[in-house]
Amino acid sequence: MATLSINGWPVLLPGSRLLRTMPCTGDINRRLTGRVEAMPLFLSFVYDYDDWIAPVDKGITDEGIYSYRQSRVPGAGWSCHSSGTAIDINWSAEGSQNSKRGKDFFAQREVAKTVDHLKELYGFEWGGDWDNYLDYMHWQLPRGSSVRSVQERIRFLGITPSGVRTRDIHGKKLAQPRG
């Protein structure tokens, strides 16, 4: 039986054929490694985050999807990063677990509204919503999601393999593709 991450996805060993490293396009000079089925969704998310929340490609490389490790929450099990189904963004800017920087940044009204929109658009869980262990940089596929549900969301949003999104939250074609 497969070992599962916190959100119920199988943990992937380093070098798994289900991992893919892909470059971000446009102005974001990053290469991200994650679960092959979810990479277009994560890349599209990064582009929208970069445009709507805060620049991603500034300074050190501080974004990541795949990491073969246990959760940082004691006793929680395997991290969703170990299944390639979570992303951390801008950990040096917005801060990590329970950080004051993250709390202050995401408490801004416009930022909070945009976070809610991103959660709805992508169907992600956000670490800033957790009860006792706030992880503002963390976004993950939700518990109960599946390869099929991820593929359906990618199709509905018209996301290309490189992460360019062509449809809005209602499935309506965008005048200008995002990515």
Short mmCIF file of C-alpha atoms in Angstrom, two decimals:
data_model
loop_
_atom_site.label_atom_id
_atom_site.label_comp_id
_atom_site.label_asym_id
_atom_site.label_seq_id
_atom_site.Cartn_x
_atom_site.Cartn_y
_atom_site.Cartn_z
CA MET A 1 0.00 0.00 0.00
CA ALA A 2 1.25 3.47 -0.91
CA THR A 3 2.35 5.94 1.73
CA LEU A 4 0.07 9.00 1.58
CA SER A 5 0.70 12.68 2.23
CA ILE A 6 -1.59 14.68 4.51
CA ASN A 7 -4.00 15.46 1.65
CA GLY A 8 -4.25 11.79 0.66
CA TRP A 9 -2.02 11.79 -2.42
CA PRO A 10 0.69 9.11 -2.76
CA VAL A 11 4.15 10.21 -1.60
CA LEU A 12 6.63 10.25 -4.49
CA LEU A 13 10.22 9.12 -4.13
CA PRO A 14 12.89 11.45 -5.53
CA GLY A 15 13.33 10.73 -9.24
CA SER A 16 9.80 9.38 -9.67
CA ARG A 17 8.50 9.42 -13.25
CA LEU A 18 5.45 11.26 -11.85
CA LEU A 19 7.61 14.33 -11.08
CA ARG A 20 8.27 16.94 -13.72
CA THR A 21 10.45 20.06 -13.64
CA MET A 22 9.08 22.91 -15.72
CA PRO A 23 10.11 26.51 -16.26
CA CYS A 24 7.81 29.39 -15.57
CA THR A 25 7.39 31.57 -18.64
CA GLY A 26 7.40 35.31 -19.17
CA ASP A 27 8.96 37.45 -16.47
CA ILE A 28 9.19 34.70 -13.84
CA ASN A 29 12.62 33.11 -13.94
CA ARG A 30 11.92 29.98 -11.92
CA ARG A 31 11.94 26.23 -12.53
CA LEU A 32 9.54 24.23 -10.39
CA THR A 33 9.28 20.49 -9.82
CA GLY A 34 5.95 18.92 -8.95
CA ARG A 35 3.50 16.15 -9.71
CA VAL A 36 3.14 15.93 -13.49
CA GLU A 37 -0.67 15.96 -13.49
CA ALA A 38 -0.83 19.14 -11.41
CA MET A 39 2.05 21.15 -12.88
CA PRO A 40 -0.08 23.21 -15.32
CA LEU A 41 -2.40 24.17 -12.43
CA PHE A 42 0.50 25.19 -10.19
CA LEU A 43 2.23 27.16 -12.95
CA SER A 44 -0.98 29.03 -13.75
CA PHE A 45 -1.42 29.76 -10.03
CA VAL A 46 2.12 31.17 -9.84
CA TYR A 47 1.41 33.54 -12.76
CA ASP A 48 -1.79 34.82 -11.13
CA TYR A 49 -0.10 35.11 -7.73
CA ASP A 50 2.71 37.10 -9.33
CA ASP A 51 0.23 39.48 -10.97
CA TRP A 52 -2.34 39.79 -8.21
CA ILE A 53 -0.63 39.25 -4.82
CA ALA A 54 3.13 39.89 -4.97
CA PRO A 55 6.01 39.45 -7.40
CA VAL A 56 7.38 35.91 -7.36
CA ASP A 57 10.70 36.33 -9.13
CA LYS A 58 12.46 38.74 -6.80
CA GLY A 59 15.70 37.94 -5.05
CA ILE A 60 16.54 34.45 -3.90
CA THR A 61 14.76 31.38 -5.16
CA ASP A 62 12.10 30.90 -2.52
CA GLU A 63 9.32 28.98 -4.20
CA GLY A 64 8.95 25.24 -4.28
CA ILE A 65 6.53 22.40 -4.90
CA TYR A 66 8.17 18.99 -4.43
CA SER A 67 10.21 18.13 -1.35
CA TYR A 68 10.55 14.58 -0.03
CA ARG A 69 9.95 15.14 3.68
CA GLN A 70 7.65 14.80 6.66
CA SER A 71 5.33 17.66 7.57
CA ARG A 72 6.81 20.40 9.73
CA VAL A 73 3.79 19.91 12.03
CA PRO A 74 4.92 17.30 14.58
CA GLY A 75 3.10 14.00 14.15
CA ALA A 76 1.12 15.11 11.07
CA GLY A 77 2.73 12.61 8.67
CA TRP A 78 4.09 13.18 5.19
CA SER A 79 4.07 16.71 3.84
CA CYS A 80 1.90 17.45 0.80
CA HIS A 81 5.16 18.62 -0.78
CA SER A 82 6.29 14.98 -0.72
CA SER A 83 3.46 14.10 -3.09
CA GLY A 84 4.13 17.14 -5.32
CA THR A 85 0.70 18.59 -4.47
CA ALA A 86 1.64 21.74 -2.51
CA ILE A 87 3.51 24.92 -3.27
CA ASP A 88 5.24 27.46 -1.05
CA ILE A 89 5.57 30.94 -2.51
CA ASN A 90 7.74 33.87 -1.42
CA TRP A 91 8.81 32.41 1.89
CA SER A 92 11.46 35.11 2.35
CA ALA A 93 8.96 37.93 1.75
CA GLU A 94 5.68 36.79 3.26
CA GLY A 95 7.24 34.57 5.87
CA SER A 96 6.65 31.02 6.86
CA GLN A 97 4.91 29.31 9.73
CA ASN A 98 3.13 31.65 12.15
CA SER A 99 5.13 34.67 10.95
CA LYS A 100 4.13 38.21 11.85
CA ARG A 101 5.18 39.33 8.34
CA GLY A 102 2.72 36.89 6.77
CA LYS A 103 -0.06 37.80 9.19
CA ASP A 104 0.36 41.53 8.51
CA PHE A 105 0.70 41.15 4.74
CA PHE A 106 -2.32 38.87 4.28
CA ALA A 107 -4.47 40.93 6.66
CA GLN A 108 -4.54 43.75 4.11
CA ARG A 109 -8.10 43.96 2.76
CA GLU A 110 -7.26 43.80 -0.96
CA VAL A 111 -4.75 41.01 -0.46
CA ALA A 112 -7.29 39.01 1.58
CA LYS A 113 -9.94 39.44 -1.16
CA THR A 114 -7.47 38.27 -3.79
CA VAL A 115 -6.49 35.25 -1.68
CA ASP A 116 -10.17 34.27 -1.47
CA HIS A 117 -10.47 34.61 -5.25
CA LEU A 118 -7.37 32.46 -5.84
CA LYS A 119 -8.65 29.75 -3.48
CA GLU A 120 -11.95 29.63 -5.36
CA LEU A 121 -10.36 29.82 -8.81
CA TYR A 122 -7.83 27.03 -8.22
CA GLY A 123 -9.64 25.01 -5.56
CA PHE A 124 -6.59 25.12 -3.29
CA GLU A 125 -6.40 25.00 0.48
CA TRP A 126 -4.33 27.84 1.94
CA GLY A 127 -2.09 27.48 4.98
CA GLY A 128 -3.20 30.93 6.18
CA ASP A 129 -6.63 29.43 6.97
CA TRP A 130 -5.35 26.77 9.35
CA ASP A 131 -6.20 26.98 13.03
CA ASN A 132 -3.05 26.68 15.12
CA TYR A 133 -0.29 26.48 12.58
CA LEU A 134 -0.59 29.33 10.10
CA ASP A 135 1.59 28.78 7.03
CA TYR A 136 0.98 31.84 4.83
CA MET A 137 3.28 30.78 2.01
CA HIS A 138 1.63 27.35 1.64
CA TRP A 139 -1.04 26.35 -0.91
CA GLN A 140 -2.09 22.75 -1.58
CA LEU A 141 -4.49 20.53 -3.41
CA PRO A 142 -7.30 19.77 -0.96
CA ARG A 143 -7.99 16.52 0.81
CA GLY A 144 -10.24 14.40 -1.38
CA SER A 145 -8.90 15.81 -4.63
CA SER A 146 -7.78 13.40 -7.33
CA VAL A 147 -5.96 13.29 -10.63
CA ARG A 148 -9.37 13.43 -12.28
CA SER A 149 -10.54 16.50 -10.34
CA VAL A 150 -7.25 18.29 -11.11
CA GLN A 151 -7.54 17.46 -14.81
CA GLU A 152 -11.16 18.67 -14.81
CA ARG A 153 -10.14 22.00 -13.25
CA ILE A 154 -7.30 22.38 -15.76
CA ARG A 155 -9.74 21.77 -18.63
CA PHE A 156 -12.43 24.06 -17.17
CA LEU A 157 -9.95 26.93 -16.77
CA GLY A 158 -8.44 26.23 -20.20
CA ILE A 159 -4.93 25.89 -18.77
CA THR A 160 -2.26 24.90 -21.29
CA PRO A 161 0.54 22.45 -20.43
CA SER A 162 2.83 25.46 -19.77
CA GLY A 163 0.34 26.98 -17.30
CA VAL A 164 -1.28 29.66 -19.47
CA ARG A 165 -4.91 30.09 -18.36
CA THR A 166 -7.44 30.94 -21.08
CA ARG A 167 -10.72 30.89 -19.10
CA ASP A 168 -12.06 32.68 -16.05
CA ILE A 169 -13.63 31.32 -12.88
CA HIS A 170 -16.92 30.78 -14.75
CA GLY A 171 -15.30 28.99 -17.68
CA LYS A 172 -15.69 32.04 -19.93
CA LYS A 173 -12.92 32.65 -22.44
CA LEU A 174 -10.54 35.41 -21.39
CA ALA A 175 -9.90 38.28 -23.79
CA GLN A 176 -6.20 37.97 -22.96
CA PRO A 177 -4.71 34.63 -21.81
CA ARG A 178 -2.99 34.77 -18.40
CA GLY A 179 0.46 33.39 -17.96
#
